[in-house]
mmCIF file of C-alpha atoms and ligand atoms in Angstrom:
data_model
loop_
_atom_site.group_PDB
_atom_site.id
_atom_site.type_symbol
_atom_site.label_atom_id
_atom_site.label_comp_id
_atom_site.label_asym_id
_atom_site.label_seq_id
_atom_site.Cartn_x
_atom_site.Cartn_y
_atom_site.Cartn_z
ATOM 1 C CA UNK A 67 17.575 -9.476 19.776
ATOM 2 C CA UNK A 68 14.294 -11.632 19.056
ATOM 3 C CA UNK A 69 11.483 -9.234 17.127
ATOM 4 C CA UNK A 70 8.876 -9.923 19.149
ATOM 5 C CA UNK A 71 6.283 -8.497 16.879
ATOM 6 C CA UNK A 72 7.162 -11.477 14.571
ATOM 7 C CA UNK A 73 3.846 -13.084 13.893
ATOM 8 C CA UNK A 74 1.583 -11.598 16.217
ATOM 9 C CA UNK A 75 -2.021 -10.283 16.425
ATOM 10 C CA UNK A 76 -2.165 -6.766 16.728
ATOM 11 C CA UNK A 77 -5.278 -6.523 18.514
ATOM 12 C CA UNK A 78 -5.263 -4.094 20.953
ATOM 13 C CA UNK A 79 -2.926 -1.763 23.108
ATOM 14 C CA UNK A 80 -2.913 -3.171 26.139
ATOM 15 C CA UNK A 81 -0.972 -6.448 24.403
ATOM 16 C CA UNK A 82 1.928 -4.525 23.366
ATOM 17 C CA UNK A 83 5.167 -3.755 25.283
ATOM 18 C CA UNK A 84 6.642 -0.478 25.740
ATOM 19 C CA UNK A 85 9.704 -1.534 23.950
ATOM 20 C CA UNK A 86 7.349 -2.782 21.331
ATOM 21 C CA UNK A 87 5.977 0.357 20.846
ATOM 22 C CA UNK A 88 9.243 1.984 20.964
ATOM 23 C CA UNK A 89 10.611 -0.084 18.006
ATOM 24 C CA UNK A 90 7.819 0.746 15.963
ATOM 25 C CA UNK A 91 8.172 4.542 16.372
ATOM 26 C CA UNK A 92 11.626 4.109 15.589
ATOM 27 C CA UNK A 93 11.430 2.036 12.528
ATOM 28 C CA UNK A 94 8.410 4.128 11.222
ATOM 29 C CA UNK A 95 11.212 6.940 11.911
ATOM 30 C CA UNK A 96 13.245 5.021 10.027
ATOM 31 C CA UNK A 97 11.147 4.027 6.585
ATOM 32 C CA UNK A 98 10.096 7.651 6.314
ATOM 33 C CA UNK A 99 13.795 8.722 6.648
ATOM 34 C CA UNK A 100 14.738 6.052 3.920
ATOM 35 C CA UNK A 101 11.765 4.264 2.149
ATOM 36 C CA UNK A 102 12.717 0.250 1.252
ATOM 37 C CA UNK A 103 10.605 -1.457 -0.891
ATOM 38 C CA UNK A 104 11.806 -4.844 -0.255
ATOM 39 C CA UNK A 105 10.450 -5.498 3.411
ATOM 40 C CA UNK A 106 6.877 -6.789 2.158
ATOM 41 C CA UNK A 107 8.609 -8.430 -1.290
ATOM 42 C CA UNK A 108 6.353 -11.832 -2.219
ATOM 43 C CA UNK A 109 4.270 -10.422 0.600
ATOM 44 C CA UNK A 110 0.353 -10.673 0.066
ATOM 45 C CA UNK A 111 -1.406 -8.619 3.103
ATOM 46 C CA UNK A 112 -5.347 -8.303 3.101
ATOM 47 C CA UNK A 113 -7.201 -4.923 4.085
ATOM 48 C CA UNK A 114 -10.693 -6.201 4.571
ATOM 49 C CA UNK A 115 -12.954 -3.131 5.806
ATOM 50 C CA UNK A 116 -16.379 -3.865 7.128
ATOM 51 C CA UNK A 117 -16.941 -0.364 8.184
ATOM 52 C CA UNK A 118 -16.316 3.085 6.233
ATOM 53 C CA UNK A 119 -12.672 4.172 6.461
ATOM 54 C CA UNK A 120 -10.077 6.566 4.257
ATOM 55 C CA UNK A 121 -7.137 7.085 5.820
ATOM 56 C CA UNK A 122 -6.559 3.868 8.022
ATOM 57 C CA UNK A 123 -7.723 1.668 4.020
ATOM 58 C CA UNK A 124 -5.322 3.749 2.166
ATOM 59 C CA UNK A 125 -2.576 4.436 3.810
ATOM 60 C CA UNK A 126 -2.577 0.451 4.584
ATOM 61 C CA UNK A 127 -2.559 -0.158 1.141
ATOM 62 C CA UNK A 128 -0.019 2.912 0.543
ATOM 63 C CA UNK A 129 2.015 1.203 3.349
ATOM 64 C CA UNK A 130 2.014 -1.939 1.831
ATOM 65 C CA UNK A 131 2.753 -1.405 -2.287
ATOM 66 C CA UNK A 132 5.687 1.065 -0.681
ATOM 67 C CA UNK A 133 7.061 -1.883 0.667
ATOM 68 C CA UNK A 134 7.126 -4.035 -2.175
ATOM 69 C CA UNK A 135 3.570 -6.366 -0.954
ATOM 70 C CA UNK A 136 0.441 -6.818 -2.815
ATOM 71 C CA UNK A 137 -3.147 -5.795 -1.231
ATOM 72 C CA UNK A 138 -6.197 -7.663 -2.161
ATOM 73 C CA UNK A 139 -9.368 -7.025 0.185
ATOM 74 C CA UNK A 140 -12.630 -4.801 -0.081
ATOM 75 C CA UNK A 141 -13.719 -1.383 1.407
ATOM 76 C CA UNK A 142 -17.234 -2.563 1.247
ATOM 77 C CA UNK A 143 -18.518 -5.789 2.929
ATOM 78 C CA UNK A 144 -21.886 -5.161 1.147
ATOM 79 C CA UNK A 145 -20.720 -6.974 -2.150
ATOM 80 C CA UNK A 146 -19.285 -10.223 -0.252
ATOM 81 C CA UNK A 147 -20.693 -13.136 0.039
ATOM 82 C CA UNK A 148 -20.792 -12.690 4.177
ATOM 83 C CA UNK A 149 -23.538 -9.825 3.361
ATOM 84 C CA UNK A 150 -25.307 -11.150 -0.004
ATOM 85 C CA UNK A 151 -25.609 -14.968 1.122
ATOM 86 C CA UNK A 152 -25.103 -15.283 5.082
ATOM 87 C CA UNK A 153 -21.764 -16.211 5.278
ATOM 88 C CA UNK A 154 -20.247 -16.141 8.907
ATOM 89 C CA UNK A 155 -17.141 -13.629 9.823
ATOM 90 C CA UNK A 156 -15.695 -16.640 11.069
ATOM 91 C CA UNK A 157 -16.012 -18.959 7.899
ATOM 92 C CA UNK A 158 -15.304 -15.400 5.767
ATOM 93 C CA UNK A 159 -12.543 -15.288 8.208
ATOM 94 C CA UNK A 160 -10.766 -18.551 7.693
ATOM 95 C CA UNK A 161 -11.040 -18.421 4.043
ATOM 96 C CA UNK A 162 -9.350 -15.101 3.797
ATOM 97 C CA UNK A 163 -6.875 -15.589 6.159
ATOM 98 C CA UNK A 164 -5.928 -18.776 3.689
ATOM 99 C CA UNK A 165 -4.909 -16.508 1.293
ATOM 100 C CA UNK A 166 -2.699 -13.842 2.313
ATOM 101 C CA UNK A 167 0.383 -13.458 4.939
ATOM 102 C CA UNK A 168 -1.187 -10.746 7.265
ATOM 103 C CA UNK A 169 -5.063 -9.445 7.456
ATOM 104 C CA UNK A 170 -5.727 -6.033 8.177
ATOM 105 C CA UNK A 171 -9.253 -5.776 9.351
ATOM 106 C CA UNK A 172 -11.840 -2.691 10.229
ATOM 107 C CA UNK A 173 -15.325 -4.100 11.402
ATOM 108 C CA UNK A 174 -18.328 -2.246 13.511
ATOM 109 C CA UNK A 175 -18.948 -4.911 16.517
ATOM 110 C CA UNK A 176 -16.502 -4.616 19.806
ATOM 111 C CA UNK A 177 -14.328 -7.551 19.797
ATOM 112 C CA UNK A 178 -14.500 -8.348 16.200
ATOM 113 C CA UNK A 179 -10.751 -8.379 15.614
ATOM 114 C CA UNK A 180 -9.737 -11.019 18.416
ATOM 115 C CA UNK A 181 -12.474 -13.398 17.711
ATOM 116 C CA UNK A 182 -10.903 -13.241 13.656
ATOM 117 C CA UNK A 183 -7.067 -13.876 15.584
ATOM 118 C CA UNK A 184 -8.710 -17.054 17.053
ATOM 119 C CA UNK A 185 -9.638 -18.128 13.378
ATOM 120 C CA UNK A 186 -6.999 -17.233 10.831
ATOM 121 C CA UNK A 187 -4.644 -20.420 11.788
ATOM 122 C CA UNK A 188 -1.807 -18.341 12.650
ATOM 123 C CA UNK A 189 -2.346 -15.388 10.018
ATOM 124 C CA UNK A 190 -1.696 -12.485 12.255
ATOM 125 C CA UNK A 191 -4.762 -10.207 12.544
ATOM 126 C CA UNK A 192 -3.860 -6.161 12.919
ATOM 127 C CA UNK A 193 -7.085 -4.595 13.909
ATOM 128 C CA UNK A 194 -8.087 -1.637 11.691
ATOM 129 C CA UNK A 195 -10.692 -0.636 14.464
ATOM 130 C CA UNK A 196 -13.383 -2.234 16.207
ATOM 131 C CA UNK A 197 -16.627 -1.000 17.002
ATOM 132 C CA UNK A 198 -15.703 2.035 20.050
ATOM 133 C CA UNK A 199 -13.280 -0.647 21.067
ATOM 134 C CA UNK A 200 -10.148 -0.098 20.152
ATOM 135 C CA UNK A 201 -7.798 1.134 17.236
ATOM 136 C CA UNK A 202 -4.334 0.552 17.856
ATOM 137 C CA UNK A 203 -2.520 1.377 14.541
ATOM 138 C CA UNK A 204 -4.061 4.846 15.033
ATOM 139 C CA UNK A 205 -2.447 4.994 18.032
ATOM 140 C CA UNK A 206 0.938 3.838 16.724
ATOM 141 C CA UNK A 207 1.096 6.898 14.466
ATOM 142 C CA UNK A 208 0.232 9.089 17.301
ATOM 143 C CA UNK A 209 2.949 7.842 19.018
ATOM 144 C CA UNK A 210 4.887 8.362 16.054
ATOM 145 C CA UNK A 211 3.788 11.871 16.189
ATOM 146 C CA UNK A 212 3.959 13.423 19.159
ATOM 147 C CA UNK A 213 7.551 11.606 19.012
ATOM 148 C CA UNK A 214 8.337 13.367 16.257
ATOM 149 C CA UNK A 215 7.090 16.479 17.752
ATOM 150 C CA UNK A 216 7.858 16.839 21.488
ATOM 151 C CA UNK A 217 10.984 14.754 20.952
ATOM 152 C CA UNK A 218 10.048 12.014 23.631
ATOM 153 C CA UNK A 219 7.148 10.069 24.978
ATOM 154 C CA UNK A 220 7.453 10.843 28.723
ATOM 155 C CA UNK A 221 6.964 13.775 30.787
ATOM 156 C CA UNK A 222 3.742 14.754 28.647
ATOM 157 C CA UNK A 223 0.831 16.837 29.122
ATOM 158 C CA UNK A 224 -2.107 15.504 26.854
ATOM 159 C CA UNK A 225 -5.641 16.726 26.858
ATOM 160 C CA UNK A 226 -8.318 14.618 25.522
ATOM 161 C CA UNK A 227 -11.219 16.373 23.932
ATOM 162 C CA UNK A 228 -14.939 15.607 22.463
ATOM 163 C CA UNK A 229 -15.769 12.310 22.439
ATOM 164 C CA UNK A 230 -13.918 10.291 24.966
ATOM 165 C CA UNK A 231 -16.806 7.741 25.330
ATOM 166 C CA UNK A 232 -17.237 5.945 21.463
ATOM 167 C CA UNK A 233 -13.828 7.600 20.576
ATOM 168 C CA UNK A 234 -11.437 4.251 20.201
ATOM 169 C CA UNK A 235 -8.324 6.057 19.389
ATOM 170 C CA UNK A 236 -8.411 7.666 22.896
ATOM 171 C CA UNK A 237 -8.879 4.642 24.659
ATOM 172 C CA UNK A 238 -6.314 3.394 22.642
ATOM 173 C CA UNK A 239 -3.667 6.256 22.899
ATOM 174 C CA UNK A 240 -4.477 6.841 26.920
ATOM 175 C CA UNK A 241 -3.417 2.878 27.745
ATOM 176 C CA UNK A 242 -0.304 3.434 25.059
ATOM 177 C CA UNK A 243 1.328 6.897 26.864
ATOM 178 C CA UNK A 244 0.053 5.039 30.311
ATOM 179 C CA UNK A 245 3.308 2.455 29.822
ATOM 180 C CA UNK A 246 5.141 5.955 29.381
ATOM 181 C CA UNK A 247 6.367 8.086 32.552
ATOM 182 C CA UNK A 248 5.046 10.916 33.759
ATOM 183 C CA UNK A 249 2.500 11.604 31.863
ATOM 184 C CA UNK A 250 -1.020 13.922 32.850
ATOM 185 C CA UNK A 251 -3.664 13.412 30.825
ATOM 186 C CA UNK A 252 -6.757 16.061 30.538
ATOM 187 C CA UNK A 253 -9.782 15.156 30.058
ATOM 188 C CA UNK A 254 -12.577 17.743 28.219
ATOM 189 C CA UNK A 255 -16.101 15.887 26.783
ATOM 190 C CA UNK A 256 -19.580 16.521 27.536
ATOM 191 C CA UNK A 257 -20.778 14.188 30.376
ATOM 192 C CA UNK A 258 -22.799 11.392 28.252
ATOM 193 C CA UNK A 259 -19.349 11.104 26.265
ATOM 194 C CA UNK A 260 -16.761 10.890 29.746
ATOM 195 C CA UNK A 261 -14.228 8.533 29.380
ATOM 196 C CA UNK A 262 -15.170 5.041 30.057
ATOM 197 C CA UNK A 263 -14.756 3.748 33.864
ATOM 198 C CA UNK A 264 -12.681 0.729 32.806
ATOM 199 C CA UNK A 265 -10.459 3.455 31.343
ATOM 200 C CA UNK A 266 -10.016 6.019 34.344
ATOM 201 C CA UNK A 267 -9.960 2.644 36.226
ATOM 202 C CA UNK A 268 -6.936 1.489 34.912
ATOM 203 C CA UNK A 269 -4.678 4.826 35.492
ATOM 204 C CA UNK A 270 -6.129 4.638 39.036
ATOM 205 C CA UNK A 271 -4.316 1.357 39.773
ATOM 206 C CA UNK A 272 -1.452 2.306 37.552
ATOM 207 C CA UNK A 273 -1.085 5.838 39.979
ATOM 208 C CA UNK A 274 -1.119 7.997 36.643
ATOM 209 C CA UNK A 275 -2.838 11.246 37.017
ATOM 210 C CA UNK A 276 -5.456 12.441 34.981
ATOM 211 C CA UNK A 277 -8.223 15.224 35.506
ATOM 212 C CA UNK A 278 -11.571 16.596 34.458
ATOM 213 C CA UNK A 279 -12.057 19.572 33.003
ATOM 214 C CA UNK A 280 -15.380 21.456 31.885
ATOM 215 C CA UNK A 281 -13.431 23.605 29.320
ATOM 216 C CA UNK A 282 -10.235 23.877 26.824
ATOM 217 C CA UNK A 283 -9.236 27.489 27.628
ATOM 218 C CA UNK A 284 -8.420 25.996 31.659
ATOM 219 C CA UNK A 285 -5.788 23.774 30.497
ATOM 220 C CA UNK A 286 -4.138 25.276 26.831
ATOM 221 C CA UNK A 287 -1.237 26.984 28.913
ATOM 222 C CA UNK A 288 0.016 23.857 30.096
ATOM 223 C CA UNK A 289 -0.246 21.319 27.402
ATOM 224 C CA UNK A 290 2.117 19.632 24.879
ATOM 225 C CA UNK A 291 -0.523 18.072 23.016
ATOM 226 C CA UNK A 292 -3.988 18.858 22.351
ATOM 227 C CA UNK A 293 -5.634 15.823 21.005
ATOM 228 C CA UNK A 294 -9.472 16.663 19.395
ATOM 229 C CA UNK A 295 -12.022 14.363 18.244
ATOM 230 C CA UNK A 296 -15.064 14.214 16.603
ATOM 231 C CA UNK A 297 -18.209 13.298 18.292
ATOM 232 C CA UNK A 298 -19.059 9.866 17.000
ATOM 233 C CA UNK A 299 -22.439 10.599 14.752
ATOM 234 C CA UNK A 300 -22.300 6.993 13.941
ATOM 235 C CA UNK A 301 -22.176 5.119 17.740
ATOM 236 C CA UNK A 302 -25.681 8.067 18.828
ATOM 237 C CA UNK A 303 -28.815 8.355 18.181
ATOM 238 C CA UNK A 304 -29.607 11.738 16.394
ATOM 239 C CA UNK A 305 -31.007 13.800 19.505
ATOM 240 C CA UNK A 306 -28.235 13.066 21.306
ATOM 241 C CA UNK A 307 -25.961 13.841 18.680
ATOM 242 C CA UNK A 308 -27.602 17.250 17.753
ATOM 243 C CA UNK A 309 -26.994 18.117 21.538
ATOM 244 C CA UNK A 310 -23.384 16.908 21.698
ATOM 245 C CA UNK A 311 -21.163 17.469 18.154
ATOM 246 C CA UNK A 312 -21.091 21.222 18.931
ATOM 247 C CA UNK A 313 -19.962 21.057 22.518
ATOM 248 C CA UNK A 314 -16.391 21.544 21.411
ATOM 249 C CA UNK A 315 -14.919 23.257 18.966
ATOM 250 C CA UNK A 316 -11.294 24.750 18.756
ATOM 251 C CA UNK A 317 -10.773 28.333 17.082
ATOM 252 C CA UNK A 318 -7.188 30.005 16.541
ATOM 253 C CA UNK A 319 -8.020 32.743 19.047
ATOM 254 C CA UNK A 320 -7.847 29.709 21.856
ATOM 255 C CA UNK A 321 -4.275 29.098 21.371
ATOM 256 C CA UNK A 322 -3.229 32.402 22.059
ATOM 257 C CA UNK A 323 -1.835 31.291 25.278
ATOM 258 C CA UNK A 324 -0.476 27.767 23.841
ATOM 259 C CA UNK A 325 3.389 27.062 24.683
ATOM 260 C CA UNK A 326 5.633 27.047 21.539
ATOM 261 C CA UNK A 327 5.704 23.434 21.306
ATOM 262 C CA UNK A 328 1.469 22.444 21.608
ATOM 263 C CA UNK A 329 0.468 20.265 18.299
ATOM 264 C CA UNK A 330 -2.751 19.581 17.945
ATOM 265 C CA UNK A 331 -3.609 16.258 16.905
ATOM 266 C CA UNK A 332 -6.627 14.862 15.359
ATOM 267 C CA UNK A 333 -6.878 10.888 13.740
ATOM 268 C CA UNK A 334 -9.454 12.854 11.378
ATOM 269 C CA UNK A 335 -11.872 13.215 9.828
ATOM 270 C CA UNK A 336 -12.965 16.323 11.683
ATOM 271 C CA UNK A 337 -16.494 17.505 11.160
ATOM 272 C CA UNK A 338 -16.535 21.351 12.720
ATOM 273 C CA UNK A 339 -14.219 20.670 16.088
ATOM 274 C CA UNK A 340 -11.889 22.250 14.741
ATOM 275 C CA UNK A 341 -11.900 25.595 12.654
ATOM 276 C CA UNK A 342 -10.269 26.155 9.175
ATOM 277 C CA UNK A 343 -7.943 28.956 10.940
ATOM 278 C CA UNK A 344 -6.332 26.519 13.128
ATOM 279 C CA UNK A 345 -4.725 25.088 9.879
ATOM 280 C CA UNK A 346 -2.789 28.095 9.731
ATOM 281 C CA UNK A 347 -0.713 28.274 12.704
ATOM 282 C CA UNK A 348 1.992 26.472 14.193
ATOM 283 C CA UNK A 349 -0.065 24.267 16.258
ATOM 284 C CA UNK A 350 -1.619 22.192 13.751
ATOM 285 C CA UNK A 351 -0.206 19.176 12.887
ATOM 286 C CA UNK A 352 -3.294 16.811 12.194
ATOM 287 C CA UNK A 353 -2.502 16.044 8.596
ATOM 288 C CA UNK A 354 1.034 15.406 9.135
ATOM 289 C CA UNK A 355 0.027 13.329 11.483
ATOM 290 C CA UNK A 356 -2.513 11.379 9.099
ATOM 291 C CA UNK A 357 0.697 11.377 6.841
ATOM 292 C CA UNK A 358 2.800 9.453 9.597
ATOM 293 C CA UNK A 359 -0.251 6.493 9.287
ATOM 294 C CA UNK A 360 1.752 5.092 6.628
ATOM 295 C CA UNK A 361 5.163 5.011 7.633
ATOM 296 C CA UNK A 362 3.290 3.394 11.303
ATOM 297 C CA UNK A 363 1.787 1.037 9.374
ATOM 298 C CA UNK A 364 4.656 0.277 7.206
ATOM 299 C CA UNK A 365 6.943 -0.300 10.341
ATOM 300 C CA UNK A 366 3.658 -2.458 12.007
ATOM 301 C CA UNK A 367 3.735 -4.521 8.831
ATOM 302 C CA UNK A 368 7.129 -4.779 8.649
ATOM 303 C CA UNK A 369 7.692 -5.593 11.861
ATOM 304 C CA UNK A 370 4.949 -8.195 11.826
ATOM 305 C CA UNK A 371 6.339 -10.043 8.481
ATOM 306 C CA UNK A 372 10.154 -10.057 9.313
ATOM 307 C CA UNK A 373 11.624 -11.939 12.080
ATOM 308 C CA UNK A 374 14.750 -9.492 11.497
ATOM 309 C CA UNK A 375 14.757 -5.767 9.544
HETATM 310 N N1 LIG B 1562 -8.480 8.049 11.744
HETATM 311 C C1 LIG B 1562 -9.214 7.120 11.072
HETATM 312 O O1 LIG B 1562 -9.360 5.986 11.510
HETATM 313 O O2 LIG B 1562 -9.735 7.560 9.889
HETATM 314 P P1 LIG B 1562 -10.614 6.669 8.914
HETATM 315 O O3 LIG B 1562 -11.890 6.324 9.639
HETATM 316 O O4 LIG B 1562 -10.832 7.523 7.696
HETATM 317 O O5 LIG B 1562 -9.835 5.414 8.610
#
């Protein structure tokens, strides 16, 4: 069968199929079962990162010299020539794109990643994260997590937690499990930081439920995964954040009543929503899960560069 991930723009969620995202969890399954470092071979893939990152940059780059391709790129845009002399993203973005056989791109302004697709004559464009847009290779090794965890992407119970509003990865992950069946999602944030309308929108056409909840402790019995998130210092103004970053904060003693199989998830980095003691119990699995970025993004890449595996 026809890869169709072959060449295309990974821009955000709601362009990929649910057999797309399928084959990606299983390949990622796959590479981290049996590493091959042929699949990027003569491959040159730029990670170009406008905006501060560590674990989407590296484990790109990990993802890529794993699998035999070379990374050029920058994890600064203050030393190009688009900050020191005016350059355009576009211009910055056909040059680059002239260069290499995928770009990988991370960049602070909503919509950044699709206007670069329209420019990079036919390089495909993965977006690293735009703005409180979207950040779908997050969400591909969420999928690959709770996969790996609850054994199945249906039939879930997810909670939501912090900062639904500038938190991309939620958006993201929400329209991902919504192509999945059965699924209730939770929702737990301070009111300024509700998830966006568009979002809660698009599960009310789709018929997938989802509720509000003012705390944790109401919903912990009945969840498989309890996905946290940092209140987004860098999308507020400092009042506001003051008032929100402490509205939420996981301790051990909360998962007392937790079934067996809740993992708590977290794309990281956490600032004090969750507490050191969590680490320690079954529950956690938010640096595994930062693990699992590279084998997603190796299977992405892969995926993206090979017309067959
Ligand atoms: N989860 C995530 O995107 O982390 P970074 O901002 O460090 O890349």
């Amino acid at each position: 069968m026809a890869n169709s991930l072959f060449q295309k723009h990974i821009i955000s969620i709601p362009e990929l199929t649910r057999s797309e995202l399928e084959l990606i969890v299983e390949t990622a399954g796959k590479l981290k079962a049996e590493p091959n470092p042929e699949l990027l071979k003569n491959k040159v893939v730029a990670c170009c990162f406008f905006e501060p990152s560590t674990r989407t940059r590296l484990s790109f780059e990990t993802a890529i010299q794993r699998l035999g391709g070379t990374v050029i790129g920058f994890d600064n845009a203050g030393n190009t020539s688009l900050a020191k002399k005016g350059e355009t993203l576009v211009d910055s973005v056909q040059v680059i794109s002239s260069y290499v056989d995928a770009f990988v791109m991370r960049h602070p302004q909503e919509g950044a990643a699709r206007l670069a697709s329209e420019f990079s004559h036919g390089v495909p464009i993965v977006n690293g994260g735009d703005g409180a847009n979207q950040h779908p290779t997050q969400t591909l090794l969420d999928l690959y997590s709770i996969f790996e965890t609850q054994g199945r992407l249906d039939n879930l119970n997810i909670a939501f937690v912090g900062d639904l509003k500038y938190g991309r990865t939620v958006h993201s992950l929400t329209q991902a499990l919504s192509k999945f069946n059965k699924i209730n999602f939770f929702f737990i944030s301070p009111e300024i930081l509700a998830m966006p309308d568009y979002i809660c929108e698009e599960l009310d056409q789709a018929g997938i439920n989802y509720s509000v909840h003012a705390t944790m402790e109401e919903v912990i019995p009945e969840l498989d995964v309890l996905y946290m998130t940092r209140v987004q210092k860098e999308r507020l103004d400092e009042s506001e954040y003051v008032h929100m970053k402490a509205a939420y904060i996981l301790t051990a003693s909360m998962l007392a009543d937790a079934r067996d199989n809740l993992k708590v998830l977290h794309p990281l980095p956490r600032i004090d929503e969750i507490t050191v003691d969590v680490d320690k119990t079954k529950h956690a699995y938010y640096f595994q899960q930062a693990e699992n970025g590279v084998y997603a993004r190796e299977a992405l890449l892969a995926l993206v560069l090979n017309e067959q595996l």
